[in-house]
XYZ file of N, CA, C and O in Angstrom:
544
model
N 0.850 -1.161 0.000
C 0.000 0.000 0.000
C 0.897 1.225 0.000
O 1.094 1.888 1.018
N 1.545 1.556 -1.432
C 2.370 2.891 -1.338
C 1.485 4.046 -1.957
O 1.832 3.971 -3.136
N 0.736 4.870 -1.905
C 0.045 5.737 -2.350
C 0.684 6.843 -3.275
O 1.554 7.521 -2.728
N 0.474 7.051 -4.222
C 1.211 7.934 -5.208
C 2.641 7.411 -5.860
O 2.950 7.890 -6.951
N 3.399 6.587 -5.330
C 4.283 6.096 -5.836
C 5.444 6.746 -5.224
O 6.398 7.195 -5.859
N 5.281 6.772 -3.739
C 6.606 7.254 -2.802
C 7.074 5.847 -2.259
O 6.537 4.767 -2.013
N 8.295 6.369 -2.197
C 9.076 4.936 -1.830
C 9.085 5.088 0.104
O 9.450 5.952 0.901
N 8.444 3.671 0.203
C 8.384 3.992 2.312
C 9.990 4.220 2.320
O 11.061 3.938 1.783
N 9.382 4.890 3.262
C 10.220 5.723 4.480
C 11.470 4.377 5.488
O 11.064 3.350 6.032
N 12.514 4.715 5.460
C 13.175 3.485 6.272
C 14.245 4.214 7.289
O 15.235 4.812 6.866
N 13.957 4.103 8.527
C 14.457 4.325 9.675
C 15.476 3.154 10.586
O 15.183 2.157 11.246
N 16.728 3.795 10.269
C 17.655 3.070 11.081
C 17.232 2.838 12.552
O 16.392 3.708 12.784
N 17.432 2.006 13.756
C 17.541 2.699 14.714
C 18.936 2.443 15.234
O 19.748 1.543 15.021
N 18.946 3.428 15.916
C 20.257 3.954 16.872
C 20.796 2.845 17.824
O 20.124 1.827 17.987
N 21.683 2.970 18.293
C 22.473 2.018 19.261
C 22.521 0.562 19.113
O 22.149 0.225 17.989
N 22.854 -0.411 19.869
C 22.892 -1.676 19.804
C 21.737 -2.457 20.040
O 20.894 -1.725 20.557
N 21.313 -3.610 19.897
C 20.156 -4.450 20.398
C 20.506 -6.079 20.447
O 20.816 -6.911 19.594
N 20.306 -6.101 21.809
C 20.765 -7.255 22.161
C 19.946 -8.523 22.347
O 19.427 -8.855 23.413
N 19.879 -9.224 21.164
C 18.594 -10.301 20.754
C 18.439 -11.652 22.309
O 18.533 -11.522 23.529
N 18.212 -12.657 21.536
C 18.342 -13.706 22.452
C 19.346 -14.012 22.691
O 20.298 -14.117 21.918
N 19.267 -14.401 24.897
C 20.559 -14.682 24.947
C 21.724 -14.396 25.233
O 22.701 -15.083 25.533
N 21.403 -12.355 25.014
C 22.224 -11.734 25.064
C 23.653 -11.650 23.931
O 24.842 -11.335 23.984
N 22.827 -12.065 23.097
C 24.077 -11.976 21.934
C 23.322 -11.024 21.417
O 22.096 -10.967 21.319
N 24.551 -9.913 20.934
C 24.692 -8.657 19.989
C 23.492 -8.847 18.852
O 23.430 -9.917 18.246
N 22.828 -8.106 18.660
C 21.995 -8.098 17.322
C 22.180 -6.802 16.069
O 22.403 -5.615 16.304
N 22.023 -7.398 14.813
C 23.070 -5.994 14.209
C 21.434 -4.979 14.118
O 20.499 -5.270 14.863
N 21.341 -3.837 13.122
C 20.761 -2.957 12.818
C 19.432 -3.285 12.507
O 19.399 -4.095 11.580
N 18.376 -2.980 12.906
C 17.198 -3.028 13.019
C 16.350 -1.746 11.880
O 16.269 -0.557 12.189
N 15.826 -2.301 10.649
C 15.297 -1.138 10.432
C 13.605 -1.257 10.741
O 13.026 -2.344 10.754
N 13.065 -0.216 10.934
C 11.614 -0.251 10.504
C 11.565 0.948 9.336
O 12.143 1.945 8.903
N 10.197 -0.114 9.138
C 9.366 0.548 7.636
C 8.393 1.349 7.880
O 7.601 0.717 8.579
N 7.881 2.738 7.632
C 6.870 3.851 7.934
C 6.028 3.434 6.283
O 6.328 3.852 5.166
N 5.103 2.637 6.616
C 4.097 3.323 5.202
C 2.667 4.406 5.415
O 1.856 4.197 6.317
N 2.559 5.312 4.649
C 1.712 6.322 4.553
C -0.135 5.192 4.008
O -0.382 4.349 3.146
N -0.769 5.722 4.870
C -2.225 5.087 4.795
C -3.036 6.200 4.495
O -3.159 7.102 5.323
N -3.838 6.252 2.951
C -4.850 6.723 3.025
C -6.066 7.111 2.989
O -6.987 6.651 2.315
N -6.068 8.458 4.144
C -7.477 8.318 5.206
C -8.542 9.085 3.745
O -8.112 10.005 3.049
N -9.777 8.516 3.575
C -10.695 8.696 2.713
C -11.133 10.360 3.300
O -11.425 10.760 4.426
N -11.020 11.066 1.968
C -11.595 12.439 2.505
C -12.850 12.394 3.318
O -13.771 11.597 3.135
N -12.779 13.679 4.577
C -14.054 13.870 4.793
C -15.508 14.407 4.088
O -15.692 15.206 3.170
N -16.331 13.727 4.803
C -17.307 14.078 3.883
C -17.978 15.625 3.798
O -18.405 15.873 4.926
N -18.166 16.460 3.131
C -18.491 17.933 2.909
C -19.842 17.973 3.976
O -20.861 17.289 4.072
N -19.342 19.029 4.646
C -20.543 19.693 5.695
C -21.193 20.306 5.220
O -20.888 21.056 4.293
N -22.693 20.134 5.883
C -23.642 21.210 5.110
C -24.444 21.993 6.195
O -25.586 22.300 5.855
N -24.137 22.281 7.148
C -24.156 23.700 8.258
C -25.588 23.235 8.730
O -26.089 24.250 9.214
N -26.430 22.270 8.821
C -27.896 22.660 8.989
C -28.483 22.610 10.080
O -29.712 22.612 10.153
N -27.684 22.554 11.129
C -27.985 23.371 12.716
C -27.674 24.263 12.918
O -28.307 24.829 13.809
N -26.632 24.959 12.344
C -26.250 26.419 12.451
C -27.116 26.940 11.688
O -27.704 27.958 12.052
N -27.390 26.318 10.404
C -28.607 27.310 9.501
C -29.914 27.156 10.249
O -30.506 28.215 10.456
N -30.495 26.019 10.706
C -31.705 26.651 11.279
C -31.772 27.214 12.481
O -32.844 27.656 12.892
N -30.524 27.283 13.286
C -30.956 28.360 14.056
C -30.606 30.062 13.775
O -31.065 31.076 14.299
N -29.918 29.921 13.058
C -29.684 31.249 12.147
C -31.421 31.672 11.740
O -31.813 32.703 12.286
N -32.288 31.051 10.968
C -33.340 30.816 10.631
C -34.761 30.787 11.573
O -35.927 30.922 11.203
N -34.227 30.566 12.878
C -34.777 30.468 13.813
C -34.946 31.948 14.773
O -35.980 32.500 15.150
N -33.318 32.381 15.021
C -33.095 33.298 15.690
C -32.440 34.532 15.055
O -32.625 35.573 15.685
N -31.750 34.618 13.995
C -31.047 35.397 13.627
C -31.579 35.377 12.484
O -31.261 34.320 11.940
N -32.714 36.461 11.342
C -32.626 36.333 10.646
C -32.795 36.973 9.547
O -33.480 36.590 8.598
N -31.932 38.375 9.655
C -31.582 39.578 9.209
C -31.777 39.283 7.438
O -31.311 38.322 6.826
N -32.446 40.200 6.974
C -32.347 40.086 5.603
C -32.304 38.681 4.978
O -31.575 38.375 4.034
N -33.356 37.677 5.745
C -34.086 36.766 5.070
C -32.528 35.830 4.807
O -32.682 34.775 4.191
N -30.981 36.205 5.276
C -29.568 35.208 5.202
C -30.114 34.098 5.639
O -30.227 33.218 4.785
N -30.678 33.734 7.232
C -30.741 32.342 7.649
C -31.654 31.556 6.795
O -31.353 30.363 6.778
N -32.915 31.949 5.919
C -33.562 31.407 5.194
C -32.734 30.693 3.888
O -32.673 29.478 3.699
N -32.132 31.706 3.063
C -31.058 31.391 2.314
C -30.332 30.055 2.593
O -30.413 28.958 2.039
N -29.413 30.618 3.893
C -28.424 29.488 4.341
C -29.397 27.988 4.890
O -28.923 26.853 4.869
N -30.228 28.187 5.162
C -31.097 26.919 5.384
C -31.375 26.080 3.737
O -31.055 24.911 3.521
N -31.863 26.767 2.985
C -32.127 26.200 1.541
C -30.776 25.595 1.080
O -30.709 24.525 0.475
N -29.920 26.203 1.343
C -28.461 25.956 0.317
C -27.711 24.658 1.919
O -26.852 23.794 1.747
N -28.071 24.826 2.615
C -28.041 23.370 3.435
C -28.496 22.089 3.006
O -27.904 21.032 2.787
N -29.757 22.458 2.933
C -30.724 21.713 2.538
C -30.498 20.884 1.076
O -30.641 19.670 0.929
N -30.098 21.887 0.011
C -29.724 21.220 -0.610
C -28.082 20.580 -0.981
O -27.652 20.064 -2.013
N -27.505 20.832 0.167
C -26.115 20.366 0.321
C -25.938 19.032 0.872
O -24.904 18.368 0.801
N -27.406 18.579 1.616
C -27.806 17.314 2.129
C -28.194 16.649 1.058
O -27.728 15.543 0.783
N -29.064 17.235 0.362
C -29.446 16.491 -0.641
C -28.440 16.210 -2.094
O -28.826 15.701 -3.147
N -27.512 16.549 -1.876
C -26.494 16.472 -3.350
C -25.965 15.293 -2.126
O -26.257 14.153 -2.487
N -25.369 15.334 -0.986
C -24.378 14.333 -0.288
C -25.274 12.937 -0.527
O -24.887 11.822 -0.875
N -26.216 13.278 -0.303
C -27.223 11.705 -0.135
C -27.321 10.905 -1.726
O -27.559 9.710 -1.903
N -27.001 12.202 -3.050
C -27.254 11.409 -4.228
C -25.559 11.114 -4.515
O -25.131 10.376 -5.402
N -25.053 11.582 -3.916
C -23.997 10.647 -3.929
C -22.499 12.005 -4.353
O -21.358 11.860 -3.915
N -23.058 13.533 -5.508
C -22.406 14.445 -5.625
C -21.623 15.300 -4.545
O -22.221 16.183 -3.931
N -19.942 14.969 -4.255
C -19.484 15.820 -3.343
C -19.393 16.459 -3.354
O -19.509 17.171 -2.356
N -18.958 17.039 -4.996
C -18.194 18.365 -5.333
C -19.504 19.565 -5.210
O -19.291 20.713 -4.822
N -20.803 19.078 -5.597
C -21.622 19.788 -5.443
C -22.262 20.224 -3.617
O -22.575 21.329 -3.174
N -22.263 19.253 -3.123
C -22.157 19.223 -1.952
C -21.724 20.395 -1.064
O -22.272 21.349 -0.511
N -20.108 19.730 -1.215
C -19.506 20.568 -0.887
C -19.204 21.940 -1.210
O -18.545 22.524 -0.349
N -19.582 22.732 -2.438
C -19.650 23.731 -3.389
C -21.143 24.477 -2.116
O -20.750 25.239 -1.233
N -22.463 24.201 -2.179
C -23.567 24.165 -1.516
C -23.450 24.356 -0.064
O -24.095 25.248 0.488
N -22.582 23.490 0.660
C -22.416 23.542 2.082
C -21.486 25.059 2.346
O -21.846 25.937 3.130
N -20.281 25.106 1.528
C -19.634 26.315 1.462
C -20.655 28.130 1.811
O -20.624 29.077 2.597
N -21.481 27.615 0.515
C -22.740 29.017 0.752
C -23.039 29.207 1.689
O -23.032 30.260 2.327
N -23.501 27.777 2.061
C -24.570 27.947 3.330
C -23.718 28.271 4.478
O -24.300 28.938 5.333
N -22.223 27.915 4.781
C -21.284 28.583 5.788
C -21.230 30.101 5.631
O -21.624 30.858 6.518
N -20.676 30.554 4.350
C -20.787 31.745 4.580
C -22.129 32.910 4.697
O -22.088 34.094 5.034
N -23.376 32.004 4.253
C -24.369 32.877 4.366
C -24.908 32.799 5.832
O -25.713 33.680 6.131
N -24.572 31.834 6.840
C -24.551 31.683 8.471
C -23.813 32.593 9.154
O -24.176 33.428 9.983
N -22.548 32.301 8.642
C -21.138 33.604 9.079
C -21.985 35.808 8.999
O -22.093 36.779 9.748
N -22.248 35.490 7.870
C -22.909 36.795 7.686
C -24.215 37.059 8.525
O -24.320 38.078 9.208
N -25.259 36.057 8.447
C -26.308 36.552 9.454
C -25.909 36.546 11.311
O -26.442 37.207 12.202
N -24.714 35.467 11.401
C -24.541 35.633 12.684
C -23.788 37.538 13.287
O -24.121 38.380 14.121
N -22.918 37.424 12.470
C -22.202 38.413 12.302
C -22.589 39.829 12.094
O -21.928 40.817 12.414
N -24.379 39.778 11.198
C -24.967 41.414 10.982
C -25.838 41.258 12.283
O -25.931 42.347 12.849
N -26.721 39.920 13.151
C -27.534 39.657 14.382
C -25.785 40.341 15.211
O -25.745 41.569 15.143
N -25.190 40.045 15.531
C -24.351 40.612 16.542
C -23.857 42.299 16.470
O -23.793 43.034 17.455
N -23.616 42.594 15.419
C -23.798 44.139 14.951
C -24.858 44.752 15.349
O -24.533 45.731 16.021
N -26.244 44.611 15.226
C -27.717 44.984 15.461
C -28.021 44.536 17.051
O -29.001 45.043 17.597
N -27.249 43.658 17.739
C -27.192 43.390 19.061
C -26.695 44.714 19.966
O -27.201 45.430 20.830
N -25.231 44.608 19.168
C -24.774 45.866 20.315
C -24.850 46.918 19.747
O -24.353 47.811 20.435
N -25.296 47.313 18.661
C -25.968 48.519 18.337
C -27.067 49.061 19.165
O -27.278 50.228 19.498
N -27.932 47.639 19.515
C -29.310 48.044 20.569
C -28.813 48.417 21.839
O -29.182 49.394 22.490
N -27.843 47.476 22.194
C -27.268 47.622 23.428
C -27.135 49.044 23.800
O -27.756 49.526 24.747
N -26.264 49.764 22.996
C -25.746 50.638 22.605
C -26.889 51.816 23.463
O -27.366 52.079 24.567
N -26.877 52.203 22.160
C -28.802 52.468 21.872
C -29.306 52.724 23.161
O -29.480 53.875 23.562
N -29.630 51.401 24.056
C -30.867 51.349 25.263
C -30.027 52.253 26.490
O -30.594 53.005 27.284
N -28.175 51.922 26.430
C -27.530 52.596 27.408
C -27.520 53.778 27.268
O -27.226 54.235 28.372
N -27.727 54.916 26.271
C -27.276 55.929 25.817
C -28.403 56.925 26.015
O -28.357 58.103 26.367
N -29.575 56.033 25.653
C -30.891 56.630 25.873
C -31.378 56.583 27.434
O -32.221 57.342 27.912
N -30.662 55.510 28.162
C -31.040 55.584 29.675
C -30.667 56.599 30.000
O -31.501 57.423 30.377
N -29.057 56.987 29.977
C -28.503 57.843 30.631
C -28.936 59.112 30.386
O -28.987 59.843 31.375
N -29.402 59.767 28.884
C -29.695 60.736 28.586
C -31.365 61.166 29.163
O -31.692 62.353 29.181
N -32.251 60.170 29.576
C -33.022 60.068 30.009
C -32.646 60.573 31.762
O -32.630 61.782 31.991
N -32.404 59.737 32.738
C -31.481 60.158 33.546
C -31.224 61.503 33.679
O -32.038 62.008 34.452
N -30.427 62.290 33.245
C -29.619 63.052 32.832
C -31.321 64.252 33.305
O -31.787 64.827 34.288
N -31.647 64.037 31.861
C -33.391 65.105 31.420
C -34.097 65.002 32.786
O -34.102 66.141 33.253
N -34.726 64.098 33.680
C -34.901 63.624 34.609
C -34.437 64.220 36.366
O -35.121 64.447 37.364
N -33.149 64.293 36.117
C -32.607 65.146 37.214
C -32.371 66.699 37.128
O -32.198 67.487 38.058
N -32.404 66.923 35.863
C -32.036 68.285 35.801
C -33.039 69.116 35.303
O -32.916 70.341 35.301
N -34.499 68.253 34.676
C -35.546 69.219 35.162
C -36.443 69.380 36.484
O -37.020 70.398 36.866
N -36.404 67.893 37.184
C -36.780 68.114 38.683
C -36.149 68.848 39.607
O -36.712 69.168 40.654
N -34.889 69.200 39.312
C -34.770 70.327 40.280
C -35.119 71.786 39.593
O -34.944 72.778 40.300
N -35.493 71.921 38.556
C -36.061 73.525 38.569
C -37.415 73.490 39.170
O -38.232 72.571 39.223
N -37.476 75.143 39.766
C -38.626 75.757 40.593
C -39.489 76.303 39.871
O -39.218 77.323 39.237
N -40.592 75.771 39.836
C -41.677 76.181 38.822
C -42.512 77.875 39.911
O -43.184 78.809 39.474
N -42.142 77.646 41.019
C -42.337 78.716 41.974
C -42.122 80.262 41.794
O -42.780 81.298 41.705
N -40.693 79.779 41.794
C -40.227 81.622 41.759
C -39.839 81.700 40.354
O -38.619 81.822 40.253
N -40.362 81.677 39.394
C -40.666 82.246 38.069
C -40.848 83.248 38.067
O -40.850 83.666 36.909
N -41.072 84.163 38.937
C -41.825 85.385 38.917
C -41.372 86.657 39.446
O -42.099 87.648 39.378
Protein backbone atom coordinates (compact mmCIF):
# COMPACT_ATOMS: atom_id res chain seq x y z
CA UNK A 1 0.00 0.00 0.00
CA UNK A 2 2.37 2.89 -1.34
CA UNK A 3 0.05 5.74 -2.35
CA UNK A 4 1.21 7.93 -5.21
CA UNK A 5 4.28 6.10 -5.84
CA UNK A 6 6.61 7.25 -2.80
CA UNK A 7 9.08 4.94 -1.83
CA UNK A 8 8.38 3.99 2.31
CA UNK A 9 10.22 5.72 4.48
CA UNK A 10 13.18 3.49 6.27
CA UNK A 11 14.46 4.33 9.67
CA UNK A 12 17.66 3.07 11.08
CA UNK A 13 17.54 2.70 14.71
CA UNK A 14 20.26 3.95 16.87
CA UNK A 15 22.47 2.02 19.26
CA UNK A 16 22.89 -1.68 19.80
CA UNK A 17 20.16 -4.45 20.40
CA UNK A 18 20.76 -7.25 22.16
CA UNK A 19 18.59 -10.30 20.75
CA UNK A 20 18.34 -13.71 22.45
CA UNK A 21 20.56 -14.68 24.95
CA UNK A 22 22.22 -11.73 25.06
CA UNK A 23 24.08 -11.98 21.93
CA UNK A 24 24.69 -8.66 19.99
CA UNK A 25 21.99 -8.10 17.32
CA UNK A 26 23.07 -5.99 14.21
CA UNK A 27 20.76 -2.96 12.82
CA UNK A 28 17.20 -3.03 13.02
CA UNK A 29 15.30 -1.14 10.43
CA UNK A 30 11.61 -0.25 10.50
CA UNK A 31 9.37 0.55 7.64
CA UNK A 32 6.87 3.85 7.93
CA UNK A 33 4.10 3.32 5.20
CA UNK A 34 1.71 6.32 4.55
CA UNK A 35 -2.22 5.09 4.80
CA UNK A 36 -4.85 6.72 3.03
CA UNK A 37 -7.48 8.32 5.21
CA UNK A 38 -10.69 8.70 2.71
CA UNK A 39 -11.59 12.44 2.50
CA UNK A 40 -14.05 13.87 4.79
CA UNK A 41 -17.31 14.08 3.88
CA UNK A 42 -18.49 17.93 2.91
CA UNK A 43 -20.54 19.69 5.70
CA UNK A 44 -23.64 21.21 5.11
CA UNK A 45 -24.16 23.70 8.26
CA UNK A 46 -27.90 22.66 8.99
CA UNK A 47 -27.99 23.37 12.72
CA UNK A 48 -26.25 26.42 12.45
CA UNK A 49 -28.61 27.31 9.50
CA UNK A 50 -31.70 26.65 11.28
CA UNK A 51 -30.96 28.36 14.06
CA UNK A 52 -29.68 31.25 12.15
CA UNK A 53 -33.34 30.82 10.63
CA UNK A 54 -34.78 30.47 13.81
CA UNK A 55 -33.10 33.30 15.69
CA UNK A 56 -31.05 35.40 13.63
CA UNK A 57 -32.63 36.33 10.65
CA UNK A 58 -31.58 39.58 9.21
CA UNK A 59 -32.35 40.09 5.60
CA UNK A 60 -34.09 36.77 5.07
CA UNK A 61 -29.57 35.21 5.20
CA UNK A 62 -30.74 32.34 7.65
CA UNK A 63 -33.56 31.41 5.19
CA UNK A 64 -31.06 31.39 2.31
CA UNK A 65 -28.42 29.49 4.34
CA UNK A 66 -31.10 26.92 5.38
CA UNK A 67 -32.13 26.20 1.54
CA UNK A 68 -28.46 25.96 0.32
CA UNK A 69 -28.04 23.37 3.44
CA UNK A 70 -30.72 21.71 2.54
CA UNK A 71 -29.72 21.22 -0.61
CA UNK A 72 -26.12 20.37 0.32
CA UNK A 73 -27.81 17.31 2.13
CA UNK A 74 -29.45 16.49 -0.64
CA UNK A 75 -26.49 16.47 -3.35
CA UNK A 76 -24.38 14.33 -0.29
CA UNK A 77 -27.22 11.70 -0.13
CA UNK A 78 -27.25 11.41 -4.23
CA UNK A 79 -24.00 10.65 -3.93
CA UNK A 80 -22.41 14.45 -5.63
CA UNK A 81 -19.48 15.82 -3.34
CA UNK A 82 -18.19 18.36 -5.33
CA UNK A 83 -21.62 19.79 -5.44
CA UNK A 84 -22.16 19.22 -1.95
CA UNK A 85 -19.51 20.57 -0.89
CA UNK A 86 -19.65 23.73 -3.39
CA UNK A 87 -23.57 24.16 -1.52
CA UNK A 88 -22.42 23.54 2.08
CA UNK A 89 -19.63 26.31 1.46
CA UNK A 90 -22.74 29.02 0.75
CA UNK A 91 -24.57 27.95 3.33
CA UNK A 92 -21.28 28.58 5.79
CA UNK A 93 -20.79 31.75 4.58
CA UNK A 94 -24.37 32.88 4.37
CA UNK A 95 -24.55 31.68 8.47
CA UNK A 96 -21.14 33.60 9.08
CA UNK A 97 -22.91 36.79 7.69
CA UNK A 98 -26.31 36.55 9.45
CA UNK A 99 -24.54 35.63 12.68
CA UNK A 100 -22.20 38.41 12.30
CA UNK A 101 -24.97 41.41 10.98
CA UNK A 102 -27.53 39.66 14.38
CA UNK A 103 -24.35 40.61 16.54
CA UNK A 104 -23.80 44.14 14.95
CA UNK A 105 -27.72 44.98 15.46
CA UNK A 106 -27.19 43.39 19.06
CA UNK A 107 -24.77 45.87 20.32
CA UNK A 108 -25.97 48.52 18.34
CA UNK A 109 -29.31 48.04 20.57
CA UNK A 110 -27.27 47.62 23.43
CA UNK A 111 -25.75 50.64 22.60
CA UNK A 112 -28.80 52.47 21.87
CA UNK A 113 -30.87 51.35 25.26
CA UNK A 114 -27.53 52.60 27.41
CA UNK A 115 -27.28 55.93 25.82
CA UNK A 116 -30.89 56.63 25.87
CA UNK A 117 -31.04 55.58 29.67
CA UNK A 118 -28.50 57.84 30.63
CA UNK A 119 -29.69 60.74 28.59
CA UNK A 120 -33.02 60.07 30.01
CA UNK A 121 -31.48 60.16 33.55
CA UNK A 122 -29.62 63.05 32.83
CA UNK A 123 -33.39 65.11 31.42
CA UNK A 124 -34.90 63.62 34.61
CA UNK A 125 -32.61 65.15 37.21
CA UNK A 126 -32.04 68.29 35.80
CA UNK A 127 -35.55 69.22 35.16
CA UNK A 128 -36.78 68.11 38.68
CA UNK A 129 -34.77 70.33 40.28
CA UNK A 130 -36.06 73.52 38.57
CA UNK A 131 -38.63 75.76 40.59
CA UNK A 132 -41.68 76.18 38.82
CA UNK A 133 -42.34 78.72 41.97
CA UNK A 134 -40.23 81.62 41.76
CA UNK A 135 -40.67 82.25 38.07
CA UNK A 136 -41.83 85.39 38.92
Amino acid sequence: MNPAGYPPETVPLQGTYEGFHGQPGGSTVVQYTTVSVPPEPPRDHIIWSLCCFLYSNPFCLGLAALIYSIKARDRKVVGDMEGARHYGSTAHCLNISATILVSIMIVIFIITICTVSVQASYAYHHYSSYDYRNRG
